[in-house]
Short mmCIF file of C-alpha atoms in Angstrom, two decimals:
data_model
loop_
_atom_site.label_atom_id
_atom_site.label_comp_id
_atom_site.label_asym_id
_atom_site.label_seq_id
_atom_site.Cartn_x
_atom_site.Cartn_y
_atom_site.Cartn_z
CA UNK R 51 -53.84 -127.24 18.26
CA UNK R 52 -50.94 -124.25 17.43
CA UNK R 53 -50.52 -121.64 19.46
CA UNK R 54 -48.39 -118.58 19.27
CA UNK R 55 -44.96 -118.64 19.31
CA UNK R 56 -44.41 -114.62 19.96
CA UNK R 57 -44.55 -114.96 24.07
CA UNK R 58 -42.85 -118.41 23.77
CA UNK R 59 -39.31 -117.61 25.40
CA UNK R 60 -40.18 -115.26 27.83
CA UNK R 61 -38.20 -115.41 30.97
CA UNK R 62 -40.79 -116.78 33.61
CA UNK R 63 -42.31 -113.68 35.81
CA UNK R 64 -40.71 -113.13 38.75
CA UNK R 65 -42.84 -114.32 41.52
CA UNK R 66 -43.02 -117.64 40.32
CA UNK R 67 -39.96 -118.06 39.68
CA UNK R 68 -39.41 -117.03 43.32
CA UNK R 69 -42.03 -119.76 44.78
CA UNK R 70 -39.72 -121.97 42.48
CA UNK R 71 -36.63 -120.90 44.25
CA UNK R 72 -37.86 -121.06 47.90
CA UNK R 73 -40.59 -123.01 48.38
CA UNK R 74 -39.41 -126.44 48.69
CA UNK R 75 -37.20 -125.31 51.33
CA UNK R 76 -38.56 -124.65 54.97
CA UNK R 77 -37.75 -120.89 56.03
CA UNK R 78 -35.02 -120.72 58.83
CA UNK R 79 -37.22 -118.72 61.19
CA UNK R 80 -40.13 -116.57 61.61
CA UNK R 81 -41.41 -115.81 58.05
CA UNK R 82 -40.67 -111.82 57.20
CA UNK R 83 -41.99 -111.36 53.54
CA UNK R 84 -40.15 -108.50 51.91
CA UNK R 85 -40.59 -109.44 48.28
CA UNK R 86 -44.31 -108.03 46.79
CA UNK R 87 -44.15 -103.95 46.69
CA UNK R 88 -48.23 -104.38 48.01
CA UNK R 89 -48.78 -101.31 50.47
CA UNK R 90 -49.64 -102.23 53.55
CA UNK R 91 -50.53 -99.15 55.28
CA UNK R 92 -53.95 -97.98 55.77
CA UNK R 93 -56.13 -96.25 53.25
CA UNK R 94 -58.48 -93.30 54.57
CA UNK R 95 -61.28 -94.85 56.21
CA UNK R 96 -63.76 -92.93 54.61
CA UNK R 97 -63.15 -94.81 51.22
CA UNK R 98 -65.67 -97.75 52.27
CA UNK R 99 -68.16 -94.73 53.12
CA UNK R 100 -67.99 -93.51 49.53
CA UNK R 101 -68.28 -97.11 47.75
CA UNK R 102 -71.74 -97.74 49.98
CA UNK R 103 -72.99 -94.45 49.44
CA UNK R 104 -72.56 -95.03 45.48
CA UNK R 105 -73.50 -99.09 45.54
CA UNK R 106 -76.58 -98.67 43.10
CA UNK R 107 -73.54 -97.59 40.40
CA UNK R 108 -72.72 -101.22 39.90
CA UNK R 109 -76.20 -101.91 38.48
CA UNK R 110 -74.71 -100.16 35.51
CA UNK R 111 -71.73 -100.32 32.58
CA UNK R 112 -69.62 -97.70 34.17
CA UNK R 113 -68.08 -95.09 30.89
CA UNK R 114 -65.39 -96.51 29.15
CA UNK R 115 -63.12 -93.62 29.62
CA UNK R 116 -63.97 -92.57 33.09
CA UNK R 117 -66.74 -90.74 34.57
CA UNK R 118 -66.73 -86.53 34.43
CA UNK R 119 -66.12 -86.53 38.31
CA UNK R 120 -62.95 -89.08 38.29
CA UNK R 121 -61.77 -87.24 35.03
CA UNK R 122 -62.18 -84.03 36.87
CA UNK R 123 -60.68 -85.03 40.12
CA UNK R 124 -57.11 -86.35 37.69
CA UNK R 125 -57.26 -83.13 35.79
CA UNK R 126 -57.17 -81.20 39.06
CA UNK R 127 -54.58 -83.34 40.94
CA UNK R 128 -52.28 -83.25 37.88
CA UNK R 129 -52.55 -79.02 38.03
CA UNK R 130 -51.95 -79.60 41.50
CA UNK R 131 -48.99 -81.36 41.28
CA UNK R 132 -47.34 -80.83 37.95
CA UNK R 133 -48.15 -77.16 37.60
CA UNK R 134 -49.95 -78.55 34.23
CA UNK R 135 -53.62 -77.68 32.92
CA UNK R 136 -55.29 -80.48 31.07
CA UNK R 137 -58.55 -80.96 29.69
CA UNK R 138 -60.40 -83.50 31.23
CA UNK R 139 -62.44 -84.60 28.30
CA UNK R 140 -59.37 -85.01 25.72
CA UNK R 141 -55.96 -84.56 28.33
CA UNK R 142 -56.72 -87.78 30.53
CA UNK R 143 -58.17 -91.17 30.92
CA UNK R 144 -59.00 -93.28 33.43
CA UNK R 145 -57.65 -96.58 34.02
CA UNK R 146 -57.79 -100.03 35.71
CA UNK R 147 -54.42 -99.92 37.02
CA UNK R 148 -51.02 -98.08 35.27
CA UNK R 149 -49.97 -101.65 33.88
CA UNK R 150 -53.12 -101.70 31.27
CA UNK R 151 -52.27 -98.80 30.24
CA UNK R 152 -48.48 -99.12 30.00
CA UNK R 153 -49.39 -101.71 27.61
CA UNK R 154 -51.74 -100.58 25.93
CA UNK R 155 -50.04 -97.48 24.71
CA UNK R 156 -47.99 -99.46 23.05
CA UNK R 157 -50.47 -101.18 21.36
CA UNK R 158 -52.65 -98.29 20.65
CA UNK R 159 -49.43 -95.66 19.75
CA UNK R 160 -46.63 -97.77 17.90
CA UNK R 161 -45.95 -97.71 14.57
CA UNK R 162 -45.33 -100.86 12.27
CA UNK R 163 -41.96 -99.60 10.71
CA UNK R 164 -39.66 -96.68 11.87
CA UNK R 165 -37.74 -95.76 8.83
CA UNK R 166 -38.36 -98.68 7.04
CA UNK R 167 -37.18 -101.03 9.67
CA UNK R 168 -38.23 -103.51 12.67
CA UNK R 169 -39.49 -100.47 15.64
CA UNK R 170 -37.01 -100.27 19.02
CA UNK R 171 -39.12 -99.54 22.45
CA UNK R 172 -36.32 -98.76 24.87
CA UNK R 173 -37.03 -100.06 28.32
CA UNK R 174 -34.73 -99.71 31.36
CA UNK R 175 -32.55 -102.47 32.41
CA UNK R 176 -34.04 -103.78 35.58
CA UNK R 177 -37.70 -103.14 34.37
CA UNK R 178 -41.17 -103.85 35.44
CA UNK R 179 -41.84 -106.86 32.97
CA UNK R 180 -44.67 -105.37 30.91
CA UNK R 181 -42.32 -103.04 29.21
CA UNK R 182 -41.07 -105.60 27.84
CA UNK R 183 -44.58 -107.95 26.96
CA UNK R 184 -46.10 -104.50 25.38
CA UNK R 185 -42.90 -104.30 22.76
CA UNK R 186 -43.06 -107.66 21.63
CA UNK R 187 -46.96 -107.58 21.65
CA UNK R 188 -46.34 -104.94 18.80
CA UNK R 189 -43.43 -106.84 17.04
CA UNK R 190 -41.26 -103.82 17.83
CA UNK R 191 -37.68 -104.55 19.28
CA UNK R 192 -37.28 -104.28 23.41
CA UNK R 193 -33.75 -102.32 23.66
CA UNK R 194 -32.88 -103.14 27.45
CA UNK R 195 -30.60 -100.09 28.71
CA UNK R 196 -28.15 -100.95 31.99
CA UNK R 197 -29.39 -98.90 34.96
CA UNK R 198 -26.56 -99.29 36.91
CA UNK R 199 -24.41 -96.88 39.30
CA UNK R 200 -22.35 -95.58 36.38
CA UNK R 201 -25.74 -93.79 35.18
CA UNK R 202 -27.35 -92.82 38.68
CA UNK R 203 -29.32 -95.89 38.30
CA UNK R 204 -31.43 -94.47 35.27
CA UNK R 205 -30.52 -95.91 31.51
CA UNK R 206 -28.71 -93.44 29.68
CA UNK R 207 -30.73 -93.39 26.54
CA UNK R 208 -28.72 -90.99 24.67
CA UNK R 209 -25.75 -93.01 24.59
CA UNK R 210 -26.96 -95.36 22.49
CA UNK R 211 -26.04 -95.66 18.81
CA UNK R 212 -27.88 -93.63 16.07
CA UNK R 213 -28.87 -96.77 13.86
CA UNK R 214 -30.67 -98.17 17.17
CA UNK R 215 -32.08 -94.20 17.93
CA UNK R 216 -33.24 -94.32 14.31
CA UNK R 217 -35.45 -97.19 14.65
CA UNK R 218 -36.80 -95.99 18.26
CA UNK R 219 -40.63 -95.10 18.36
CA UNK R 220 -40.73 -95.11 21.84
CA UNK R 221 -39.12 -95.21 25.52
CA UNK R 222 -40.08 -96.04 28.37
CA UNK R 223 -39.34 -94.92 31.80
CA UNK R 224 -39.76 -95.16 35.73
CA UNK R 225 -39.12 -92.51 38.12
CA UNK R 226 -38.86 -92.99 40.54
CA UNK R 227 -37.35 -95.86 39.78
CA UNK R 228 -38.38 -99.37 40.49
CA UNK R 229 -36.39 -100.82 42.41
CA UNK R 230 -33.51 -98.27 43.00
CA UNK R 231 -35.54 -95.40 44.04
CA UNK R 232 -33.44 -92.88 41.59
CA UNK R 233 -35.15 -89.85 40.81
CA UNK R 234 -34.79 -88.39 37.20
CA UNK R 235 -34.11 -84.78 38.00
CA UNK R 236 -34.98 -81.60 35.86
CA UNK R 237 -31.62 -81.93 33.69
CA UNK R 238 -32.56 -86.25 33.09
CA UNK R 239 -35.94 -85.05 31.74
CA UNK R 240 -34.60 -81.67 29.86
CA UNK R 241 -31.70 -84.53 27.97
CA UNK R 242 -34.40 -87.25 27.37
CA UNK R 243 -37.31 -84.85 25.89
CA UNK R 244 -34.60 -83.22 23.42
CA UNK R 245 -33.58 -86.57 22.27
CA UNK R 246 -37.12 -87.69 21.53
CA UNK R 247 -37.69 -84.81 19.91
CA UNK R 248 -34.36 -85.36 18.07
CA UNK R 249 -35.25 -89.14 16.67
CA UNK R 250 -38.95 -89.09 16.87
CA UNK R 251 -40.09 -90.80 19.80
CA UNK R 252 -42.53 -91.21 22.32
CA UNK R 253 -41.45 -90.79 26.36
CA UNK R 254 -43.88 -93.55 28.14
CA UNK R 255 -43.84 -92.08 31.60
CA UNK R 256 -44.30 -93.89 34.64
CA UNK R 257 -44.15 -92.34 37.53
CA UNK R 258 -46.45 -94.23 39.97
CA UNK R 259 -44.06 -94.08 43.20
CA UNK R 260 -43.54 -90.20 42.43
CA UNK R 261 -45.52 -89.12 45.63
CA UNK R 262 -43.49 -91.73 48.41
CA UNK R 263 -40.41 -89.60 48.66
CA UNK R 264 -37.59 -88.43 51.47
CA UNK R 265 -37.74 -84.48 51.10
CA UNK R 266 -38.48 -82.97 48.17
CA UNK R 267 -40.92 -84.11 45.24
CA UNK R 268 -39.79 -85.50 42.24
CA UNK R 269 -39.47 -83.36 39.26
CA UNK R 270 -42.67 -84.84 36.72
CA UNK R 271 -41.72 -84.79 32.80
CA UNK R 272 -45.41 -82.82 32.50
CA UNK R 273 -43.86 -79.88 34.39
CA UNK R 274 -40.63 -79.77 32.31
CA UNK R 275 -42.29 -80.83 28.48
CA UNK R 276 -44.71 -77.87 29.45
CA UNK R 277 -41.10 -75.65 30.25
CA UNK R 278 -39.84 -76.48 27.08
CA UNK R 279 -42.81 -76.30 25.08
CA UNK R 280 -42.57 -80.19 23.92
CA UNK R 281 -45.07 -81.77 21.66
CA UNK R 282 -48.08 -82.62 23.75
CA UNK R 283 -48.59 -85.51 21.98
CA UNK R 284 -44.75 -87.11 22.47
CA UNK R 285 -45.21 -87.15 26.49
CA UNK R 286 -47.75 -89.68 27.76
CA UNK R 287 -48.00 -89.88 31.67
CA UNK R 288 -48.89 -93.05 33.83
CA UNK R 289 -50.03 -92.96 37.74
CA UNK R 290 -51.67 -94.28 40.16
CA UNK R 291 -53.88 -94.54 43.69
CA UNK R 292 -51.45 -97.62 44.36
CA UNK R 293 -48.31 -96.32 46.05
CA UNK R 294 -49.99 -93.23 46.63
CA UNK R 295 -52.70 -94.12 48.78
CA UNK R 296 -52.21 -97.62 49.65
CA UNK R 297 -55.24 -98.74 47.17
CA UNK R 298 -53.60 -101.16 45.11
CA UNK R 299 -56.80 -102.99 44.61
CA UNK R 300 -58.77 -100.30 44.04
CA UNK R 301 -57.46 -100.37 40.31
CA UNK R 302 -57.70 -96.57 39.92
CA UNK R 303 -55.06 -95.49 37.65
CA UNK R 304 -54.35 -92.36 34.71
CA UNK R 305 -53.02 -91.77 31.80
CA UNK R 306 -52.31 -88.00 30.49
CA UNK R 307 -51.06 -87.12 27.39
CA UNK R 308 -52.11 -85.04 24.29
CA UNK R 309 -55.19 -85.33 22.67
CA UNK R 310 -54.74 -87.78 19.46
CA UNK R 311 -52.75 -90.26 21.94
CA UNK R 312 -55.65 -90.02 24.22
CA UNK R 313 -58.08 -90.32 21.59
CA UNK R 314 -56.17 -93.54 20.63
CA UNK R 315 -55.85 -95.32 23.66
CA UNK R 316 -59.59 -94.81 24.43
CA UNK R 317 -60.50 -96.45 20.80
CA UNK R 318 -58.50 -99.62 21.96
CA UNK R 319 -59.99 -99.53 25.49
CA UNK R 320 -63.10 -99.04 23.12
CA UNK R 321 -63.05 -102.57 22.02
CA UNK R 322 -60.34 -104.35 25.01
CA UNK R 323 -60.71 -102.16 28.06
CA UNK R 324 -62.08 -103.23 31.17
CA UNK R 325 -63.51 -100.04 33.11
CA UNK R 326 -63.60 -99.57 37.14
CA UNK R 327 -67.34 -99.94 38.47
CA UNK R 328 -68.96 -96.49 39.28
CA UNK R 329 -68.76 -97.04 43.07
CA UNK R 330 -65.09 -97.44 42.35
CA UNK R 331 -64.90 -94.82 39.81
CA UNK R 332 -66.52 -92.47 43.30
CA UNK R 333 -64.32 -93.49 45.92
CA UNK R 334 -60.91 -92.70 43.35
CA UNK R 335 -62.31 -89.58 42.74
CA UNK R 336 -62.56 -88.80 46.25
CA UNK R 337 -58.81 -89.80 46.98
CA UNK R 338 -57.39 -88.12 44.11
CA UNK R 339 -58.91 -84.89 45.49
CA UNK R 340 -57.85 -85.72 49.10
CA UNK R 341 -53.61 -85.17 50.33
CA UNK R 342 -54.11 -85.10 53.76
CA UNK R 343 -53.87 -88.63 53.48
CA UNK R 344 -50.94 -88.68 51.05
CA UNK R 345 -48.70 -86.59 53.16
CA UNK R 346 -49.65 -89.05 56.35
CA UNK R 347 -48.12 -91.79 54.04
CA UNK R 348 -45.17 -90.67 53.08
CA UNK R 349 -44.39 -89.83 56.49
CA UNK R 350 -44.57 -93.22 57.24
CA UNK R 351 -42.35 -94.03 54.66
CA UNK R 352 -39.54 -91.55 55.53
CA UNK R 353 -39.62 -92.84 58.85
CA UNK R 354 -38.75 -96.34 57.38
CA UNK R 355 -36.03 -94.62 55.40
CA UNK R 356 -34.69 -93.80 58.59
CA UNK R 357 -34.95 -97.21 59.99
CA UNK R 358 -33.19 -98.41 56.43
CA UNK R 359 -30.39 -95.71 57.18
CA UNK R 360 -29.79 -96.37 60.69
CA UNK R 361 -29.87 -100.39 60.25
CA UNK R 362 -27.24 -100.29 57.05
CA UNK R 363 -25.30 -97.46 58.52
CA UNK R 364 -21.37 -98.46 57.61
CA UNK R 365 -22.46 -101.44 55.25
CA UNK R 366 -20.42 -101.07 52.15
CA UNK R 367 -22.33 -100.48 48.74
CA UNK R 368 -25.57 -99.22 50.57
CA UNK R 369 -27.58 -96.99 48.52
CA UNK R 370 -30.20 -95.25 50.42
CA UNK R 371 -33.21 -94.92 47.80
CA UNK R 372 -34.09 -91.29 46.53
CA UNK R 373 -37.76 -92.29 46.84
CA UNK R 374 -40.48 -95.15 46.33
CA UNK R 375 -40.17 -98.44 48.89
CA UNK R 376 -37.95 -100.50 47.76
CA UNK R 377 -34.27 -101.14 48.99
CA UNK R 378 -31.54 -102.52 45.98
CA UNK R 379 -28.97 -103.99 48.12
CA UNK R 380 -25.94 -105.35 46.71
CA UNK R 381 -24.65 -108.90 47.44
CA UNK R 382 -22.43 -111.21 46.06
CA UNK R 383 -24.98 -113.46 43.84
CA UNK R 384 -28.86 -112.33 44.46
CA UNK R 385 -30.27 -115.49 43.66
CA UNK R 386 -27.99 -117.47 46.23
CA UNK R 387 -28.25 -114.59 49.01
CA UNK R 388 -31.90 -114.73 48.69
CA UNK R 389 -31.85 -118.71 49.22
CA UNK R 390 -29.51 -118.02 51.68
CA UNK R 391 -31.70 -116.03 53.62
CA UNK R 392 -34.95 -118.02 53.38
CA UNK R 393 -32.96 -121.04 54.80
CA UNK R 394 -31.02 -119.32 57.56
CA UNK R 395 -33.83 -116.75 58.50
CA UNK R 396 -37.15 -116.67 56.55
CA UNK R 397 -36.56 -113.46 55.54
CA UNK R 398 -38.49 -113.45 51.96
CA UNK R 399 -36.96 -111.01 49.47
CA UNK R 400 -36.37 -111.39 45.42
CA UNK R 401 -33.28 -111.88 43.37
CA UNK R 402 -31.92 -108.71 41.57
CA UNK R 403 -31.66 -110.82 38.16
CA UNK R 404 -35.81 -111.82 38.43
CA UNK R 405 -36.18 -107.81 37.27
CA UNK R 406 -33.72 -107.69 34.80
CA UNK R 407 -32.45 -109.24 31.08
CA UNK R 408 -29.23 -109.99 30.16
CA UNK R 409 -27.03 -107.21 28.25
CA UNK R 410 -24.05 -108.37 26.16
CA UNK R 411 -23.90 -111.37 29.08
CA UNK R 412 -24.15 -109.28 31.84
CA UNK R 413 -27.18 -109.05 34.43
CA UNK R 414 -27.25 -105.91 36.27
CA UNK R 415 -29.41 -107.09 38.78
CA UNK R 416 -27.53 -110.37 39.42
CA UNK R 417 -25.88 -108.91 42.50
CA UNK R 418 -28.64 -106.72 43.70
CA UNK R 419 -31.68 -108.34 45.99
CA UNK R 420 -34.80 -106.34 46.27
CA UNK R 421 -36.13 -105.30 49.48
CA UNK R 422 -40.20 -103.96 50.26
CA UNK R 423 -39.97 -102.29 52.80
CA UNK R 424 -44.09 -102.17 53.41
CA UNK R 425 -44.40 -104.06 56.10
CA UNK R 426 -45.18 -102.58 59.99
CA UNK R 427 -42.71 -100.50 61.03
CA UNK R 428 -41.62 -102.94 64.00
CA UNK R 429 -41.48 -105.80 61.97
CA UNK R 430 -39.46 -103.87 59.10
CA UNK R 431 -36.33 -103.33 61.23
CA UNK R 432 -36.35 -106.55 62.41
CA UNK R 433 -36.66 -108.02 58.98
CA UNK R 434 -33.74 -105.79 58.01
CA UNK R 435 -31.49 -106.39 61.15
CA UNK R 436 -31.68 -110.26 60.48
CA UNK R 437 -30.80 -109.54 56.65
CA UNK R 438 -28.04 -107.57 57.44
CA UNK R 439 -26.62 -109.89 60.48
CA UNK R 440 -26.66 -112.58 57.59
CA UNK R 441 -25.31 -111.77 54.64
CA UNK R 442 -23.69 -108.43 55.58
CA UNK R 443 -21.54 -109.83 58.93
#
């Protein structure tokens, strides 16, 4: 029997690779798991209410590209929040989580050839690992770009060389950023919109942590393409319910953009897609029109910040994150601090380098470890006091 050899040397995914690393060793103490970015606070209570109400919806196939109301209910959250109208029949679809569609825009929106040569997809450097599954799924090139402190932790895509610029046809991006919690401001999105304009490429944006945030929202590249008057069709959008309202497993997720990408991406889903269930397809529609909610989240997240502040206060190299969850901490070696801290502690978090590639034999998350910081509020700082007390004392 032969099977493919396109996915053959992929770097095992990162959680694995963590039970690898950790679980033949017994944990030091009390178990603290800081390692999955799951959300663990509440969702609105009524959500249940709406799937019951709307149970007789999974006697049938629910529409492909999302039903009027859910369309509707994205449409309006994106004028909402973006300042940007969009037709709800040909601006938006509706997904089954942001990582289907990150990867299937790249199947549904990449060319073969980009000036006669093998396609580049740019993809930030650490990444959320289907950047870099879509690229080679489309036998394009994955271009990993450093996001290190030298750049605000967001790749600088316009430094790269012409020839590689030449052959881009896409690029994506995360803010804010997973897992340093930059935020691309105005000026970021302004530079990378005039450069894909420049060489021809798409911007794949994904901006699912955009509503967890300290103080003020994060600029969305919908609000600034529609300032410059970019091509509708080079800026495609990705969110979710997630981060936003703690409904990871609700699978509700978007995707905006103009109307031949969207008209694209629904033919694939056409034949590969894997639709929400109406009661599902109710209940999102619901949340997206709700923010009471939203804002009683993130003030549970800035009050972690604070707890994140206060506990790393004078610790050398602490960055406190723009927004999202996460915390990038920088140690010595992340793998060995995070083995380190299972033994001594049981505090669970995940190498740096699990998130990253190499680039020109440098990692730049080997001396980062990531920290969620989604659990209870009590047990966060003392999951964070312990870290600190061992490996920052």
């Amino acid at each position: 029997m032969n099977f493919p050899e396109r996915f053959s040397d992929l770097p095992e995914y990162a959680f694995p690779r963590l039970r690898t690393l950790l679980d033949h060793h017994q944990p030091g103490g009390e178990v603290i798991h800081m390692t999955i970015g799951a959300p663990m606070h509440d969702f609105p209570a009524w959500v249940t209410d709406v799937i019951t109400e709307n149970a007789a919806g999974f006697k049938g196939y629910p529409p492909n590209e999302g039903s009027p109301e859910l369309r509707s209910a994205i449409t309006d959250w994106i004028d909402r929040r973006y300042g940007v109208s969009m037709d709800p029949d040909t601006n938006v679809m509706a997904l089954n989580g942001t990582r289907e569609g990150l990867y299937n825009a790249a199947m549904a929106l990449c060319p073969e050839q980009k000036n006669g040569e093998k396609p580049v997809i740019l993809c930030p450097n650490p990444f959320y690992q289907v950047y870099m599954v879509a690229s080679l799924s489309v036998r394009a090139e994955p271009v990993f770009v450093s996001a290190t402190a030298a750049t605000g932790h967001l790749p600088n895509y316009s430094g790269l060389p012409k020839d590689v610029l030449n052959r881009t046809v896409a690029a994506y991006i995360c803010s804010p950023a997973n897992p340093q919690g930059a935020v691309a401001s105005r000026d970021y999105w302004v530079e990378l919109i005039q450069l894909a304009e420049t060489y021809d490429f798409r911007i794949f944006a994904d901006e699912c942590y955009s509503e967890i945030y300290r103080d003020t929202a994060p600029t969305g590249v919908l609000t600034v393409a529609q300032e410059l008057g970019a091509d509708p069709e080079r800026i495609t959008l990705f969110n979710s319910l997630s981060k936003r309202s703690n409904l990871a497993g609700l699978r509700s997720g978007l995707i905006a953009g103009g109307p031949e990408t969207i008209k694209r991406v629904k033919q694939l889903r056409n034949y590969a897609g894997a639709p929400l269930p109406l009661p599902l397809q109710a209940a999102a529609a619901k949340v997206w029109a709700d923010e009471a909610h939203v804002v009683e989240n993130r003030a549970l997240y800035q009050e972690k910040y604070t707890i994140a502040d206060e506990v790393f206060a004078g610790v050398q190299g602490y960055m406190a994150p723009e927004a999202g969850f996460f915390l990038w901490l920088p140690v010595e070696n992340g793998e060995q601090t995070t083995l380190r801290l299972w033994q001594e502690t049981g505090v669970r978090v995940l190498p740096g380098a699990y998130l990253s590639q190499g680039d020109l034999g440098q990692n730049p998350g080997e001396q980062f470890i990531r920290v969620a910081m989604v659990a209870p509020k009590t047990e966060l700082r003392q999951g964070l006091i312990t870290l600190r007390d061992c490996i920052y004392s």
